Coordinates of C-alpha atoms in Angstrom, one line a residue:
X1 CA 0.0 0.0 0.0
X2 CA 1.4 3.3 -1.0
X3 CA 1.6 6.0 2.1
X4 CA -1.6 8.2 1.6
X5 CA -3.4 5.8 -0.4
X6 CA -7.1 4.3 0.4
X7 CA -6.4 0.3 1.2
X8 CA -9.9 -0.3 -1.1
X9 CA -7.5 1.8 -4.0
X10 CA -4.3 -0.5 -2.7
X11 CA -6.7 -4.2 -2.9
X12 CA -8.2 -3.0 -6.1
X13 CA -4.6 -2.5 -7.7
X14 CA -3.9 -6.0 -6.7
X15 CA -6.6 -7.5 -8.7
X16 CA -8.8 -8.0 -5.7
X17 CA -12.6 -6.6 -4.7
X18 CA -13.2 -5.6 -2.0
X19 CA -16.1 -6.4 0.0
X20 CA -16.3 -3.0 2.1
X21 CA -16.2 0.6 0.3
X22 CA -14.4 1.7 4.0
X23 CA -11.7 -0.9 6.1
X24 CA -12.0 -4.2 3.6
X25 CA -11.1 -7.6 4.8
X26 CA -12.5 -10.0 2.5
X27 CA -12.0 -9.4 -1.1
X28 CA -12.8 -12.1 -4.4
X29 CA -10.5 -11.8 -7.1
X30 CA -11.4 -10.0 -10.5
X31 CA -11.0 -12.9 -12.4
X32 CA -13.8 -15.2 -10.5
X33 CA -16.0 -11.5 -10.8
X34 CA -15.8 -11.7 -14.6
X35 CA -16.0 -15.2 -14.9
X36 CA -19.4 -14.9 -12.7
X37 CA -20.4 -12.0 -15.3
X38 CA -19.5 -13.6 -18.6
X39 CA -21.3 -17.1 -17.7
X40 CA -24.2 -14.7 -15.9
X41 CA -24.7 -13.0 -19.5
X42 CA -25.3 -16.5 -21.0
X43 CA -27.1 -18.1 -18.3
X44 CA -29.4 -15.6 -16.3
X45 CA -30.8 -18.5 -14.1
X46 CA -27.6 -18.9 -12.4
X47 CA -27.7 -17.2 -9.3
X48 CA -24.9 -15.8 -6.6
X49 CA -25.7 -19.0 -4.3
X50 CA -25.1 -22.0 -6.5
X51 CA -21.9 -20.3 -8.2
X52 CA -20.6 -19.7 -4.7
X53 CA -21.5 -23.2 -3.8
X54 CA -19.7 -24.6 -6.7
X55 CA -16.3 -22.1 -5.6
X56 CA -16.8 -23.7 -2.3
X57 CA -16.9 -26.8 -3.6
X58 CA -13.6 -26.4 -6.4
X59 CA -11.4 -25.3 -3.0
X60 CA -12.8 -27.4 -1.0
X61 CA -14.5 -25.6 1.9
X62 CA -17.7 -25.6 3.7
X63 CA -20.5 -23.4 2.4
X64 CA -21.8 -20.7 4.9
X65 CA -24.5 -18.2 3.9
X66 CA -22.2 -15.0 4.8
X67 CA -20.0 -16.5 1.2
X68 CA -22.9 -15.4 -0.6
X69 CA -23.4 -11.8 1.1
X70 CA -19.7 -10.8 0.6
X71 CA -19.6 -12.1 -3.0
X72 CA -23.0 -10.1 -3.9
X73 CA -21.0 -6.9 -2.4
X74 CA -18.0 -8.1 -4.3
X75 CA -20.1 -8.4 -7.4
X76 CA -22.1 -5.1 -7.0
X77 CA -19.1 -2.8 -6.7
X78 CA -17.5 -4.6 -9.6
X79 CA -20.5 -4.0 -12.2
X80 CA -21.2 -0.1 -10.5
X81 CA -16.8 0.0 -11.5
X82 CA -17.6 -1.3 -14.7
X83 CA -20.2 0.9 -15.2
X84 CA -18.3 4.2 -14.7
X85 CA -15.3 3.0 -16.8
X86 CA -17.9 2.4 -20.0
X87 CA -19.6 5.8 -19.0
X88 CA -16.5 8.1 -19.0
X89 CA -15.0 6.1 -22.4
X90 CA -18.4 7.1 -23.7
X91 CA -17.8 10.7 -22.8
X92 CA -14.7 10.9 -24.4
X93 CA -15.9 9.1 -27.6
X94 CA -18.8 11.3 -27.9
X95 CA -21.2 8.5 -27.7
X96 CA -23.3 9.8 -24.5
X97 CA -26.0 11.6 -26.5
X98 CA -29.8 10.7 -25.7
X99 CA -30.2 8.3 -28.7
X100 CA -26.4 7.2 -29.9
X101 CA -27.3 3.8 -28.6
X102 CA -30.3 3.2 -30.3
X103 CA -28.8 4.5 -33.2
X104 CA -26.0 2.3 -33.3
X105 CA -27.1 -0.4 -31.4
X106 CA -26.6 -2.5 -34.6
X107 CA -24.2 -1.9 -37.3
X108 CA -25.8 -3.3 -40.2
X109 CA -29.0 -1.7 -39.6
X110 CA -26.9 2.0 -38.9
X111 CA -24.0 1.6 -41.4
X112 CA -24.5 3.9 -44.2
X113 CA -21.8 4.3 -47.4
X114 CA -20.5 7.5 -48.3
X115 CA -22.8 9.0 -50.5
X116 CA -25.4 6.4 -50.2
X117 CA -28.6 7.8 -51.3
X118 CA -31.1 7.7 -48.6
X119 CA -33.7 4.8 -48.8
X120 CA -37.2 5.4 -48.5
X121 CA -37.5 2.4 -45.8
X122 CA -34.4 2.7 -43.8
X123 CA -34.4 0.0 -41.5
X124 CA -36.9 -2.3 -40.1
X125 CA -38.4 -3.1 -36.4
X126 CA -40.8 -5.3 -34.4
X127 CA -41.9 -4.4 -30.7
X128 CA -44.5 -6.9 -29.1
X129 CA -45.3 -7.7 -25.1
X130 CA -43.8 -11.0 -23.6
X131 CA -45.4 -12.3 -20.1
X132 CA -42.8 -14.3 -19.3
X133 CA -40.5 -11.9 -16.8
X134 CA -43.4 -11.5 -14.2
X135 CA -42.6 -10.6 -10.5
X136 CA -45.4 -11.7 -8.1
X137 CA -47.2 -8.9 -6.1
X138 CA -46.9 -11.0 -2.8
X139 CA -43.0 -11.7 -3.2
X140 CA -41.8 -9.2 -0.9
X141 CA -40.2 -5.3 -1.1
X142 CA -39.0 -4.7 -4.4
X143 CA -35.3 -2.9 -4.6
X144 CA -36.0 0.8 -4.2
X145 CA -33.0 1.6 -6.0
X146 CA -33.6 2.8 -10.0
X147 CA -30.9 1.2 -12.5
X148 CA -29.9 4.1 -14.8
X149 CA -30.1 2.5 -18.3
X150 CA -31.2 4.0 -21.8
X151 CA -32.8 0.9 -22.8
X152 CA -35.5 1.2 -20.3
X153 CA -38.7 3.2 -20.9
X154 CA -39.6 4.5 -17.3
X155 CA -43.0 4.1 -16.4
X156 CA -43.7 7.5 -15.7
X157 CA -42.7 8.1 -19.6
X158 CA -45.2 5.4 -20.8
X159 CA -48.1 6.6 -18.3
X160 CA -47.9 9.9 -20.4
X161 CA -50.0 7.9 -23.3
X162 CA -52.2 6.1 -20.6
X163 CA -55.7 8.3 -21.8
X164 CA -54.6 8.2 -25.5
X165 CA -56.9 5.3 -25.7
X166 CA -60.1 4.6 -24.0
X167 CA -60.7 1.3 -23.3
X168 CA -63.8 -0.3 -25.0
X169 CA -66.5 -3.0 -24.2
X170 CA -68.8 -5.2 -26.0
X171 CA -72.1 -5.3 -23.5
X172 CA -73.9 -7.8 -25.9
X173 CA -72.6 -10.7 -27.3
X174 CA -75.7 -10.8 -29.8
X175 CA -75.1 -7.8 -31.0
X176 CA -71.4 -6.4 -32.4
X177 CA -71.8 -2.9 -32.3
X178 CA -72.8 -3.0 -28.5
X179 CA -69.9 -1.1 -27.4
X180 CA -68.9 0.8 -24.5
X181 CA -66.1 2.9 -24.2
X182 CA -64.7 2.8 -20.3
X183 CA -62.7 5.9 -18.7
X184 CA -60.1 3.6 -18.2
X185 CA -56.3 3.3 -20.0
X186 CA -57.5 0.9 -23.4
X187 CA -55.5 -1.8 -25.6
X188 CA -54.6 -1.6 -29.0
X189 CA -57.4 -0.4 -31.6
X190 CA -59.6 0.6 -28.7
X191 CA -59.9 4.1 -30.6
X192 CA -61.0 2.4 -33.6
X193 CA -64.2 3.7 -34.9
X194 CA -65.1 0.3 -36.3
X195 CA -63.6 -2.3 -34.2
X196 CA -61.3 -4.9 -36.0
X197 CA -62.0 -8.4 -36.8
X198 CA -58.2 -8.9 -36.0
X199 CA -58.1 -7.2 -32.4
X200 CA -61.4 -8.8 -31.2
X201 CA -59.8 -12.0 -32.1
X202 CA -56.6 -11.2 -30.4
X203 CA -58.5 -10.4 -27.4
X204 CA -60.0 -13.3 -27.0
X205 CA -56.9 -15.6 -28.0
X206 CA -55.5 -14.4 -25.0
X207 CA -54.8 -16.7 -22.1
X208 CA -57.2 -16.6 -19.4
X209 CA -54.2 -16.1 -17.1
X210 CA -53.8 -12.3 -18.5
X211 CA -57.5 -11.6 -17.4
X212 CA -56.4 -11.9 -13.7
X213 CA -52.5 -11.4 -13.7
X214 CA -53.1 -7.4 -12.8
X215 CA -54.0 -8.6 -9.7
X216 CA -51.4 -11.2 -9.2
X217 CA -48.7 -9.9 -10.5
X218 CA -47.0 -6.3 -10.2
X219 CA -44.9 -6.6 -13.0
X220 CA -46.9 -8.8 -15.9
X221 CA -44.2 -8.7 -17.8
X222 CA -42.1 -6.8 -20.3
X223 CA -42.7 -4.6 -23.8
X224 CA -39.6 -4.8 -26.0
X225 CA -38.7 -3.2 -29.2
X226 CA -36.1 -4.9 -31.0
X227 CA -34.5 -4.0 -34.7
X228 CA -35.0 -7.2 -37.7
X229 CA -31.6 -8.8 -36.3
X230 CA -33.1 -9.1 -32.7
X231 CA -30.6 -6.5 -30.9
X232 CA -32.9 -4.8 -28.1
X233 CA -33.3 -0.9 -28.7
X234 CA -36.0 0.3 -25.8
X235 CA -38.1 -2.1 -23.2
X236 CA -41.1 -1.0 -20.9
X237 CA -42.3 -3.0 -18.1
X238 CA -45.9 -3.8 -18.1
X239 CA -47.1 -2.9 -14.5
X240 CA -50.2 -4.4 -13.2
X241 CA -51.7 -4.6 -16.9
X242 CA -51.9 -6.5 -20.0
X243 CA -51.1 -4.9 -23.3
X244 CA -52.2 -1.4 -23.3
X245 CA -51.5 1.0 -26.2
X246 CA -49.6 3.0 -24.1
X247 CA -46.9 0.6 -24.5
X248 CA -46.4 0.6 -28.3
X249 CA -47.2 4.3 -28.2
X250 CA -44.1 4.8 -25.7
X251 CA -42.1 2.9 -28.5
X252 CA -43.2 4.7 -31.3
X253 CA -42.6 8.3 -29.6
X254 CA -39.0 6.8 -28.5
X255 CA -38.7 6.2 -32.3
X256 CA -39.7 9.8 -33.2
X257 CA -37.5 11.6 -30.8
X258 CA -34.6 9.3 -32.5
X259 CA -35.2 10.6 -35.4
X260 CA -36.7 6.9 -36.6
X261 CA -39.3 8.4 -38.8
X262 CA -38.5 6.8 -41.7
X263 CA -38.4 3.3 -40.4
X264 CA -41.2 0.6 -40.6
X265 CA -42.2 -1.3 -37.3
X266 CA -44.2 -4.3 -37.1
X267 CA -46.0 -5.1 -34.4
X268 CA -49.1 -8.5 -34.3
X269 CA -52.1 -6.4 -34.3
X270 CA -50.6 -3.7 -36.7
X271 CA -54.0 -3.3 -38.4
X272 CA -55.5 -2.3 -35.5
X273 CA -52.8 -0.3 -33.8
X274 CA -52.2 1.7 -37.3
X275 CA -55.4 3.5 -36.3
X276 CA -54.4 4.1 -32.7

């Protein structure tokens, strides 16, 4: 340790993270923190616990549940390091605007030759709702904390187009045009004057599940808008809802302020949402 220098500064030089920001005396070793991240990235499942387990396990010590605390310390100072390191390089590169990622998320898609006259289509999207990453009401506090990220669409950003559609209501099964429109945040082709064959069918294709799951879940699951070779440009959770339109509109008003106008999107129930 050089005289005047913190000892986290002095363990860190060493290839070592600490587990305590103030008078550290546990630290894990870079390498197992990247090997943790890189096989992480590929396998989300795998948790802190069983890789810790399987460390314990390679040197041949006994388990205790404190191994998992100072590793998940270890872990969350060495992603909020990594973090700052790809922040400042982007700073320096110029690459911290509001939109550069999205913009050049994918090379192909943003790759333009000198002189290359500009296409009429430019690129191509999809964006659609997945109900897969759902987070039980009833599991417990959620983390407080807010992860600063440009791919995420808060949700005070997509409650801005909650009352740009009304949901609607068919109060007769007999007869079609029986509808009601509800003072309450609506789903795709709600707004429609005539409503679509190809939303009333989606509707009802839905799993019964999605009926309930605002009540079940808090988070039903995630909107993601991805460019034509599958790199993620935005996501919005779905809180306590199915598939409003305020989730595609969040994506297409992402899309505008990128300066995306001149790209096509497709979404399942385009015919309907092309109205909206």
């Amino acid at each position: 340790q050089a005289a005047g220098e913190h000892p986290v500064l002095s363990v860190i030089r060493a290839g070592m993270m600490p587990c305590s920001p103030v008078i550290p005396s546990v630290a894990i070793s870079m390498g197992i923190l990247e090997l943790y991240y890189r096989v992480r990235s590929h396998a989300p499942r795998l948790g802190i616990q069983p890789f810790v387990r399987g460390l314990c396990d390679k040197y041949m010590c006994h388990y205790r549940p404190y191994l998992r605390e100072q590793f998940a310390l270890a872990f969350d100072m060495y992603l909020a390091v990594q973090r700052e390191v790809q922040h400042r390089l982007d700073v320096a590169l110029g690459h911290d605007g509001p939109n550069w990622r999205a913009l050049n998320a994918c090379a192909p898609c943003s790759y333009k030759l000198e002189d290359e006259p500009p296409l009429e289509i430019d690129g191509q999207l999809a964006m659609d709702g997945g109900t897969a990453m759902k987070r039980s009401a009833a599991a417990g506090l959620a983390d407080g904390r807010v992860f600063d990220t440009d791919y995420r669409i808060a949700p005070q950003e997509v409650d801005l187009y909650a009352n740009e559609v009304k949901k609607r209501k068919q109060v007769s099964d007999i007869d079609p045009s029986s509808w009601v429109t509800l003072n309450e945040p609506g789903e795709p082709g709600d707004d429609a004057p005539k409503p679509s064959v190809c939303a009333h069918r989606w509707k009802n294709a839905k799993a019964e599940h999605h009926k309930t799951a605002p009540g079940m879940y808090d988070q039903t699951g995630v909107f993601v808008c991805v460019c034509r070779h599958g790199l993620v440009l935005w996501f919005a959770e779905m809180i306590r809802s199915g598939e409003l339109a305020k989730y595609p509109l969040s994506i297409i008003a992402r899309m505008i302020s990128a300066g995306m106008r001149c790209k096509e999107c497709g979404y399942d129930i385009g015919c309907a949402f092309q109205g909206t």
